[in-house]
Amino acid sequence: MGRKILLVTTDQQRYDTLGCNGGTLARTPVADGLAASGIRYERAHPQSVVCMPSRSTIITGQYPSTHGVWMNGVALPVDAPSVAAVLQRAGYRTALIGKAHFEPFLDPFGRFTENRLAAIGEETRQQPWFDGTTGPHRGFEHLEFATHGAAGPLHYARWLTGQHPEAVSMYYPPLDGSLEVNAAGGGDTGAPQVKHNPIPRDWYHTDWVADRTIAWLDLLDPDDDWFCWMSFPDPHHPWDPPESEMGRIDWREVPLPAGYPESASQRERILDAKPRHWRQWYDGTLVSNYEAPKDWVPATLTANQVREVNARNAVECELIDEALGRVVDHVCARGWNADTDIVFTTDHGELQGDFGLLFKGPYHVDALMRLPLIWRPAPSATVAPAIVASPVGLVDLAPTFCAIAGLSAPDWMEGSALPANEADADARGFERVLTEWDSQLFGVDVHLRTITRDGWVCTTYGRGTVHDGTEGELYLLADDPHQRENRWDDPSLRAVRDDLVADLHDHQPLARSPLLPVEAPV
């Protein structure tokens, strides 16, 4: 009997939403406890700050340039490399429960496997694998899917429609009648993508994901080795947690985040020093991606709206923590805790008021790039608790799972197994982490490449709709933790900038050619 692996992901969760990372709004004792007994990473970054490319990196262990999911709406090929397939072939029982999003959600004709499984009643499907063989879909023998509400063909939506049809309309509709991201405001402040949701807590998707994970674990034999990816859709917008839980936090008492410049003049001064798409989005003159409502103007965001969004987000984080606690308790009850590794992370962050903005997009700053990442190794492995400040990436998760299972990482994985402590990170050369962005939507294309190294964050811009390829961003985190002063054009830092750009280019993988097609906007 070997080590079991519980991978827990959330969607769009900031680093500072966990107590162990300095968060003070949400209570997260379960995640904090895992960090105290395991390894907490202070500088974990995604390889993309948007869902589909980032999730594809988690499963493949590859950069977006390599696996080919270069923006949302590009489907990860069914025969793409998968760490779940590697583990399944080695004898692991495998499941993914919750949000997958390797394939587009907007799929009216049911072209994609992950949107059909619930309707056809199959646990998985036999598909071609990356090595020319066949096996269960992406290596998962059990699949149950959910997303941010009750619309669509996924398992949670069908369950809610069948068991509690009166609850379907309680959720905020993420898309409007034109299939654009909904700009309608709600709640107490009229904030976009906010709604009072009367759904009972135990019908909400967070508890459903935990319930279904426990149900799958109960199907396993005591001696089974298993890899379970439990993927919560929250705290991604819409911010509509069960209204019964909103008494936990009074939004009126929520302090404004440190990254929120309170005066309009201050916000505009900061944005004007960044590449021009920042200010254009703020003013509502340019929408560069599908992740924010097309008809919402960020300059209209009020301080009270920021407070309400952050309160609702914090409630969602607390519900996730409590659901995680139930699953961890069940792992213990099954007698597996001593041999179970638990990894907790997310796919990318959320602006949540920083710079006077919400949502996400082509903005490579800590609000989106700095992620919560905790690895609680199996107690039987006797790994000492540690804090790692060296940069790591989501690209490092897949080889970590191989190492836990006692397997060599395949050559197609581009990351390295996570370091167990700072000395390990130094010895194995964890010096830098890279993040990419490419998008072409609404007639607007944006291309970013970022390196985080030695306390610097350096972003280059490729030629696009509003960029000529000479722009960039440069921040020294020790002096400017909120990344308000762009020093790209500072002549005294030209040598530093040139060194970082050269290092970025030296380590950036070549882009897959030809590009995979965009199948849908999301």
C-alpha positions as MATLAB code, in Angstrom:
seq = 'MGRKILLVTTDQQRYDTLGCNGGTLARTPVADGLAASGIRYERAHPQSVVCMPSRSTIITGQYPSTHGVWMNGVALPVDAPSVAAVLQRAGYRTALIGKAHFEPFLDPFGRFTENRLAAIGEETRQQPWFDGTTGPHRGFEHLEFATHGAAGPLHYARWLTGQHPEAVSMYYPPLDGSLEVNAAGGGDTGAPQVKHNPIPRDWYHTDWVADRTIAWLDLLDPDDDWFCWMSFPDPHHPWDPPESEMGRIDWREVPLPAGYPESASQRERILDAKPRHWRQWYDGTLVSNYEAPKDWVPATLTANQVREVNARNAVECELIDEALGRVVDHVCARGWNADTDIVFTTDHGELQGDFGLLFKGPYHVDALMRLPLIWRPAPSATVAPAIVASPVGLVDLAPTFCAIAGLSAPDWMEGSALPANEADADARGFERVLTEWDSQLFGVDVHLRTITRDGWVCTTYGRGTVHDGTEGELYLLADDPHQRENRWDDPSLRAVRDDLVADLHDHQPLARSPLLPVEAPV';
ca = [
       0.000    0.000    0.000;
       1.471    3.358   -1.085;
       0.712    7.042   -0.568;
      -2.654    8.437   -1.562;
      -3.048   11.928   -3.071;
      -5.847   14.430   -2.463;
      -5.489   17.442   -4.752;
      -7.804   20.250   -3.666;
      -8.259   23.197   -6.004;
     -10.453   26.240   -5.811;
     -11.179   28.701   -8.595;
      -9.877   32.259   -8.613;
      -8.675   32.461   -5.013;
      -6.195   35.062   -3.808;
      -3.111   34.221   -1.747;
      -4.258   36.495    1.071;
      -7.635   34.813    1.587;
      -6.058   32.186    3.890;
      -5.228   32.925    7.494;
      -1.849   31.204    7.163;
      -0.980   33.709    4.416;
      -1.902   36.713    6.521;
      -5.590   36.877    5.638;
      -7.829   38.344    8.338;
     -11.291   38.294    6.760;
     -12.075   34.598    6.151;
     -11.575   31.966    8.850;
      -9.710   29.029    7.300;
      -8.603   26.775   10.162;
      -8.464   23.575    8.081;
      -6.160   24.989    5.398;
      -4.151   26.771    8.095;
      -3.747   23.481    9.955;
      -2.512   21.724    6.834;
       0.024   24.534    6.336;
       1.218   24.295    9.953;
       1.899   20.578    9.623;
       3.150   20.727    6.027;
       4.855   23.031    3.545;
       3.540   26.505    2.726;
       4.778   28.200   -0.431;
       5.024   31.977   -0.300;
       5.668   32.574   -3.981;
       3.621   30.073   -6.013;
       2.542   31.319   -9.438;
       0.320   29.951  -12.193;
       1.602   29.634  -15.735;
      -1.541   31.462  -16.889;
      -3.906   33.715  -14.951;
      -7.017   32.320  -16.618;
      -8.893   29.065  -16.025;
      -8.487   26.709  -18.977;
      -4.767   27.228  -19.664;
      -3.957   27.048  -15.950;
      -5.957   23.888  -15.316;
      -4.406   22.316  -18.386;
      -0.983   23.061  -16.886;
      -1.951   21.307  -13.640;
      -2.931   18.098  -15.402;
      -0.149   18.039  -18.033;
       2.761   19.520  -16.101;
       3.396   21.708  -19.158;
       3.365   25.406  -19.973;
       0.427   26.741  -22.016;
       2.803   27.277  -24.949;
       3.451   23.519  -24.919;
       0.076   21.955  -24.138;
      -1.554   24.421  -26.516;
      -4.436   25.803  -24.444;
      -3.325   29.376  -25.042;
      -6.591   31.029  -23.943;
     -10.009   30.186  -22.555;
     -12.183   28.504  -25.140;
      -9.320   26.409  -26.563;
      -9.986   22.758  -25.765;
      -7.214   20.625  -24.299;
      -6.953   17.698  -26.753;
      -8.328   14.457  -25.315;
      -4.995   12.778  -26.012;
      -2.963   15.437  -24.208;
      -0.505   14.149  -21.612;
      -2.068   13.667  -18.184;
      -0.580   12.950  -14.781;
      -3.834   11.204  -13.865;
      -3.210    8.738  -16.690;
       0.319    8.103  -15.423;
      -1.027    7.369  -11.956;
      -3.945    5.284  -13.213;
      -1.599    3.117  -15.256;
       0.529    2.617  -12.119;
      -2.487    1.171  -10.295;
      -4.028    4.250   -8.709;
      -7.784    4.664   -8.512;
      -8.514    8.091  -10.008;
     -11.328   10.638   -9.837;
     -11.994   14.293  -10.617;
     -15.001   15.782   -8.822;
     -16.081   19.395   -9.288;
     -14.843   21.893  -11.850;
     -12.615   20.527  -14.612;
     -12.798   23.095  -17.452;
     -10.363   21.460  -19.859;
     -13.037   21.918  -22.533;
     -15.299   24.911  -23.261;
     -18.513   25.257  -21.269;
     -20.370   26.960  -24.127;
     -21.108   23.771  -26.056;
     -24.726   23.764  -27.320;
     -24.158   20.778  -29.595;
     -22.445   18.586  -27.006;
     -19.174   18.261  -28.903;
     -17.033   17.801  -25.796;
     -16.902   14.707  -23.615;
     -16.935   16.582  -20.325;
     -20.255   18.228  -21.198;
     -21.897   14.923  -22.212;
     -21.054   12.518  -19.417;
     -23.865   13.487  -17.061;
     -26.507   13.134  -19.778;
     -25.317    9.737  -20.980;
     -24.850    8.437  -17.439;
     -21.291    7.193  -17.876;
     -18.612    7.480  -15.181;
     -15.935    8.115  -17.816;
     -15.247    7.303  -21.471;
     -12.472    5.364  -23.113;
     -10.342    7.827  -25.064;
      -7.047    7.862  -26.950;
      -4.062    8.613  -24.714;
      -0.897   10.571  -25.439;
       1.180    7.399  -25.826;
      -0.998    5.838  -28.527;
      -2.963    3.601  -26.150;
      -6.481    4.125  -24.812;
      -7.834    4.572  -21.319;
     -10.392    6.456  -19.239;
     -10.891   10.107  -20.115;
      -7.676   11.982  -19.227;
      -6.831    9.091  -16.873;
      -9.851    9.549  -14.585;
     -11.975    6.471  -14.029;
     -14.623    8.553  -12.219;
     -15.811   12.031  -13.241;
     -18.523   14.265  -11.753;
     -18.598   17.889  -12.807;
     -19.862   21.188  -11.435;
     -19.403   24.837  -12.256;
     -20.514   28.183  -10.832;
     -24.274   27.737  -10.858;
     -27.176   25.553  -11.897;
     -27.177   26.137  -15.654;
     -25.763   23.718  -18.200;
     -25.365   19.972  -18.697;
     -22.953   19.102  -15.863;
     -23.651   16.658  -13.036;
     -24.369   19.247  -10.352;
     -26.815   21.166  -12.546;
     -28.651   17.968  -13.456;
     -28.729   16.892   -9.799;
     -30.139   20.228   -8.657;
     -32.683   20.306  -11.479;
     -33.814   16.798  -10.647;
     -33.801   17.000   -6.854;
     -34.489   20.672   -6.110;
     -35.788   22.372   -9.258;
     -37.031   25.359   -7.270;
     -33.397   26.230   -6.491;
     -32.168   26.502  -10.085;
     -33.281   30.121  -10.493;
     -31.809   31.152   -7.136;
     -28.292   31.475   -8.561;
     -26.982   34.558  -10.325;
     -26.929   33.867  -14.102;
     -23.226   34.166  -15.063;
     -24.079   34.941  -18.692;
     -26.699   37.326  -20.047;
     -29.124   36.734  -22.896;
     -26.411   37.494  -25.446;
     -24.069   34.899  -23.878;
     -21.820   37.699  -22.655;
     -20.567   37.774  -19.069;
     -23.446   39.282  -17.103;
     -22.927   42.869  -15.974;
     -26.081   43.072  -13.842;
     -25.553   44.291  -10.304;
     -27.144   42.943   -7.157;
     -26.760   42.400   -3.453;
     -26.914   45.450   -1.223;
     -24.573   47.658   -3.256;
     -25.388   46.837   -6.868;
     -21.976   45.282   -7.420;
     -21.643   43.288  -10.649;
     -21.993   39.507  -10.438;
     -23.450   39.729   -6.903;
     -26.805   38.300   -5.811;
     -28.714   37.403   -2.678;
     -29.022   33.626   -3.068;
     -31.720   31.929   -0.930;
     -30.444   28.418   -1.732;
     -30.031   26.170    1.336;
     -26.405   25.598    2.140;
     -26.487   21.834    1.666;
     -27.801   22.287   -1.895;
     -24.966   24.676   -2.804;
     -22.209   23.368   -5.077;
     -19.431   23.623   -2.456;
     -21.055   21.057   -0.158;
     -22.127   18.983   -3.178;
     -18.501   18.639   -4.311;
     -17.451   17.503   -0.840;
     -20.419   15.111   -0.580;
     -19.628   13.507   -3.924;
     -15.935   13.212   -3.049;
     -16.808   11.389    0.173;
     -19.195    9.134   -1.737;
     -16.445    8.167   -4.186;
     -13.921    7.524   -1.432;
     -16.440    5.187    0.193;
     -16.408    3.033   -2.951;
     -12.707    2.270   -2.525;
     -11.146   -0.684   -0.770;
      -9.029    0.093    2.304;
      -5.835   -0.957    0.512;
      -6.448    1.063   -2.669;
      -4.011    3.782   -3.642;
      -5.899    6.733   -5.052;
      -5.555   10.141   -6.655;
      -8.584   12.349   -6.135;
      -8.811   15.855   -7.580;
     -11.520   17.686   -5.601;
     -12.176   20.950   -7.444;
     -14.399   23.638   -5.902;
     -15.955   26.220   -8.291;
     -15.779   29.019   -5.681;
     -14.681   31.701   -4.808;
     -14.854   32.615   -8.517;
     -17.613   35.052   -9.404;
     -20.623   35.179   -9.343;
     -20.490   36.044   -5.666;
     -23.747   34.444   -4.590;
     -23.111   32.131   -1.623;
     -26.124   30.933    0.392;
     -27.641   34.016    1.972;
     -28.072   32.095    5.232;
     -24.269   32.219    5.605;
     -23.837   35.952    5.060;
     -24.331   36.656    8.764;
     -20.738   35.490    9.244;
     -19.353   38.799    7.914;
     -20.994   42.226    7.796;
     -19.746   43.756    4.576;
     -20.182   47.243    6.041;
     -17.387   46.474    8.504;
     -14.987   45.009    5.935;
     -11.825   47.116    5.610;
     -10.833   48.163    2.132;
      -7.945   46.081    0.796;
      -4.454   47.523    0.884;
      -4.296   47.306   -2.914;
      -7.342   49.562   -3.404;
      -6.412   53.212   -4.046;
      -9.262   55.127   -2.429;
      -9.242   58.257   -4.605;
     -10.060   58.253   -8.308;
      -7.078   60.499   -9.039;
      -4.729   58.074   -7.320;
      -6.194   55.104   -9.209;
      -5.854   56.904  -12.519;
      -2.279   57.991  -11.828;
      -1.262   54.391  -11.072;
      -3.037   52.992  -14.120;
      -1.630   55.631  -16.442;
       1.899   54.447  -15.613;
       1.075   50.925  -16.768;
       0.635   49.709  -20.359;
      -2.353   51.390  -21.936;
      -4.849   48.493  -21.795;
      -5.011   48.931  -17.989;
      -6.480   52.445  -18.151;
      -8.572   51.645  -21.209;
     -10.309   48.816  -19.377;
     -10.816   50.988  -16.310;
     -12.498   53.642  -18.478;
     -14.601   51.062  -20.321;
     -13.097   51.793  -23.744;
     -11.393   48.409  -24.216;
     -12.443   44.930  -23.133;
      -9.567   42.576  -23.845;
     -10.923   39.252  -22.646;
     -14.093   37.321  -21.759;
     -13.436   37.225  -18.014;
     -15.056   40.558  -17.104;
     -18.506   41.811  -18.072;
     -18.282   43.507  -21.442;
     -20.812   46.184  -20.467;
     -19.371   47.017  -17.032;
     -17.096   50.037  -16.554;
     -14.597   49.478  -13.716;
     -14.383   53.216  -13.032;
     -17.926   52.956  -11.615;
     -16.788   50.518   -8.891;
     -17.453   51.966   -5.440;
     -15.693   51.331   -2.149;
     -18.845   49.733   -0.720;
     -19.084   47.416   -3.716;
     -15.501   46.310   -3.038;
     -16.455   45.671    0.578;
     -19.495   43.580   -0.342;
     -17.626   41.544   -2.966;
     -14.827   40.831   -0.487;
     -17.281   39.820    2.235;
     -19.075   37.398   -0.066;
     -15.779   36.048   -1.350;
     -14.637   35.466    2.244;
     -17.833   33.577    3.078;
     -17.238   31.352    0.061;
     -13.674   30.698    1.270;
     -14.985   29.726    4.706;
     -17.495   27.299    3.192;
     -14.720   25.716    1.135;
     -12.560   25.344    4.234;
     -15.379   23.667    6.130;
     -16.136   21.335    3.211;
     -12.441   20.461    2.998;
     -12.515   19.700    6.714;
     -15.322   17.182    6.224;
     -13.337   15.385    3.525;
     -10.130   15.374    5.572;
     -12.053   13.989    8.532;
     -13.438   11.242    6.284;
      -9.953   10.366    5.052;
      -8.938   10.025    8.706;
     -12.017    7.916    9.485;
     -11.083    5.522    6.682;
      -7.649    5.085    8.291;
      -5.795    6.715    5.386;
      -4.456    9.917    6.919;
      -0.949    8.659    7.692;
      -0.401    7.761    4.036;
      -2.269   10.626    2.342;
      -0.625   13.680    0.801;
      -2.898   16.719    0.582;
      -2.194   19.578   -1.818;
      -4.318   22.744   -1.682;
      -4.115   25.456   -4.331;
      -6.061   27.382   -6.971;
      -5.769   28.114  -10.687;
      -5.259   31.910  -10.473;
      -6.188   34.890   -8.336;
      -8.729   37.733   -8.447;
      -8.262   41.524   -8.503;
     -10.929   42.044   -5.831;
     -10.547   45.826   -5.678;
      -6.816   46.122   -6.351;
      -6.202   49.146   -8.604;
      -9.956   49.805   -8.487;
     -10.661   46.677  -10.549;
     -12.482   43.355  -10.243;
     -12.245   39.983  -12.001;
      -9.111   39.035  -13.997;
      -7.460   39.341  -17.371;
      -4.087   40.209  -18.945;
      -2.734   41.860  -15.806;
       0.341   40.131  -14.362;
       0.317   41.382  -10.785;
       0.206   39.576   -7.438;
      -3.584   39.783   -7.149;
      -3.734   37.290  -10.027;
      -0.321   35.615   -9.932;
       0.433   34.970   -6.270;
      -1.417   31.807   -5.273;
      -2.133   29.897   -2.095;
      -0.224   26.616   -2.233;
       0.027   24.139    0.628;
       1.457   20.626    0.519;
       0.820   18.505    3.582;
       2.969   15.419    2.898;
       1.733   12.108    4.230;
       2.754   11.909    7.909;
       4.340    8.517    7.203;
       6.850   10.313    4.949;
       8.183   12.237    8.006;
       8.730   15.475    6.099;
       9.333   18.377    8.467;
       7.022   21.413    8.274;
       8.539   24.271    6.290;
       7.955   27.585    4.561;
       9.403   27.973    1.070;
       9.984   31.486   -0.252;
      11.619   30.445   -3.541;
       9.375   30.713   -6.614;
       7.454   27.623   -7.720;
       4.667   27.067  -10.237;
       1.579   25.009  -10.897;
       3.697   23.359  -13.588;
       5.483   21.654  -10.674;
       2.399   19.835   -9.378;
       2.318   16.935  -11.847;
       5.946   15.883  -11.207;
       5.254   16.214   -7.477;
       2.412   13.705   -7.753;
       4.718   11.332   -9.620;
       7.337   11.672   -6.873;
       4.736   10.969   -4.184;
       3.733    7.807   -6.055;
       7.359    6.703   -6.400;
       7.331    7.217  -10.170;
       9.783    9.026  -12.415;
       8.319   12.127  -14.009;
       7.852   11.585  -17.753;
      10.046   13.601  -20.089;
       7.066   15.638  -21.315;
       6.585   17.249  -17.904;
       8.300   20.650  -17.823;
       8.253   21.338  -14.079;
      10.067   19.779  -11.145;
       8.788   18.148   -7.982;
       8.069   20.824   -5.375;
      10.883   21.508   -2.917;
      10.369   20.268    0.625;
      12.170   23.255    2.187;
      14.274   26.277    1.274;
      17.534   24.335    1.237;
      16.006   21.854   -1.198;
      14.788   24.733   -3.368;
      18.263   26.275   -3.445;
      19.957   22.965   -4.207;
      17.628   22.193   -7.107;
      17.635   25.657   -8.660;
      14.176   27.071   -7.993;
      15.156   30.584   -9.086;
      12.358   31.789  -11.342;
       8.758   31.194  -12.321;
       7.190   32.115  -15.667;
       3.629   33.185  -16.492;
       2.059   33.598  -19.942;
      -0.967   35.339  -21.421;
      -2.319   35.224  -24.973;
      -5.808   36.227  -26.013;
      -7.669   37.204  -29.156;
     -11.260   38.220  -28.489;
     -13.612   41.064  -29.415;
     -11.064   42.008  -32.086;
      -8.453   42.620  -29.387;
      -5.272   40.599  -28.986;
      -2.929   40.844  -26.010;
       0.310   38.937  -25.382;
       2.281   38.971  -22.107;
       5.271   37.034  -20.809;
       6.372   37.420  -17.184;
       9.305   36.284  -15.083;
       9.386   36.474  -11.285;
      12.961   36.184   -9.982;
      15.070   37.633   -7.177;
      12.141   39.655   -5.878;
      11.470   41.300   -9.249;
       8.399   40.906  -11.446;
       9.167   41.700  -15.082;
       6.541   41.553  -17.853;
       7.146   41.974  -21.580;
       4.386   42.780  -24.075;
       4.232   41.369  -27.565;
       2.724   43.252  -30.461;
      -1.047   43.421  -30.197;
      -4.064   45.599  -30.723;
      -2.914   48.388  -28.413;
       0.738   47.439  -27.757;
       3.650   47.869  -30.143;
       5.951   45.385  -28.416;
       8.110   47.922  -26.567;
       5.975   48.247  -23.440;
       6.464   46.362  -20.223;
       6.172   46.335  -16.453;
       8.879   46.081  -13.805;
       8.327   45.961  -10.044;
      10.562   45.325   -7.059;
       8.295   43.543   -4.595;
      10.242   44.487   -1.461;
       9.795   48.201   -2.214;
       6.444   48.036   -3.975;
       4.423   45.019   -2.787;
       1.213   46.313   -4.404;
       2.938   46.929   -7.749;
       1.860   50.541   -8.072;
       5.089   52.012   -9.479;
       5.973   50.665  -12.911;
       9.741   51.037  -13.310;
      10.022   49.606  -16.819;
      11.349   52.897  -18.201;
      13.577   53.737  -15.239;
      17.033   54.275  -16.788;
      18.779   53.327  -13.551;
      17.240   49.848  -13.819;
      17.947   49.214  -17.497;
      20.605   46.600  -16.737;
      18.284   44.795  -14.318;
      15.471   44.890  -16.865;
      17.651   43.601  -19.701;
      18.937   40.738  -17.548;
      15.435   39.677  -16.542;
      14.125   39.885  -20.116;
      17.036   37.794  -21.402;
      16.446   35.211  -18.677;
      12.737   35.139  -19.534;
      13.465   34.533  -23.204;
      16.048   31.858  -22.404;
      13.552   29.818  -20.363;
      10.319   30.430  -22.279;
       9.203   27.284  -24.151;
       8.460   27.542  -27.838;
       4.810   28.008  -28.717;
       2.961   25.041  -30.150;
       2.437   25.419  -33.887;
      -0.053   25.618  -35.407;
      -2.146   27.175  -32.647;
      -5.115   25.136  -31.466;
      -8.415   26.741  -32.523;
     -10.649   28.806  -30.253;
     -13.857   26.767  -29.991;
     -15.882   29.107  -27.752;
     -15.270   32.218  -25.636;
     -15.186   30.251  -22.372;
];
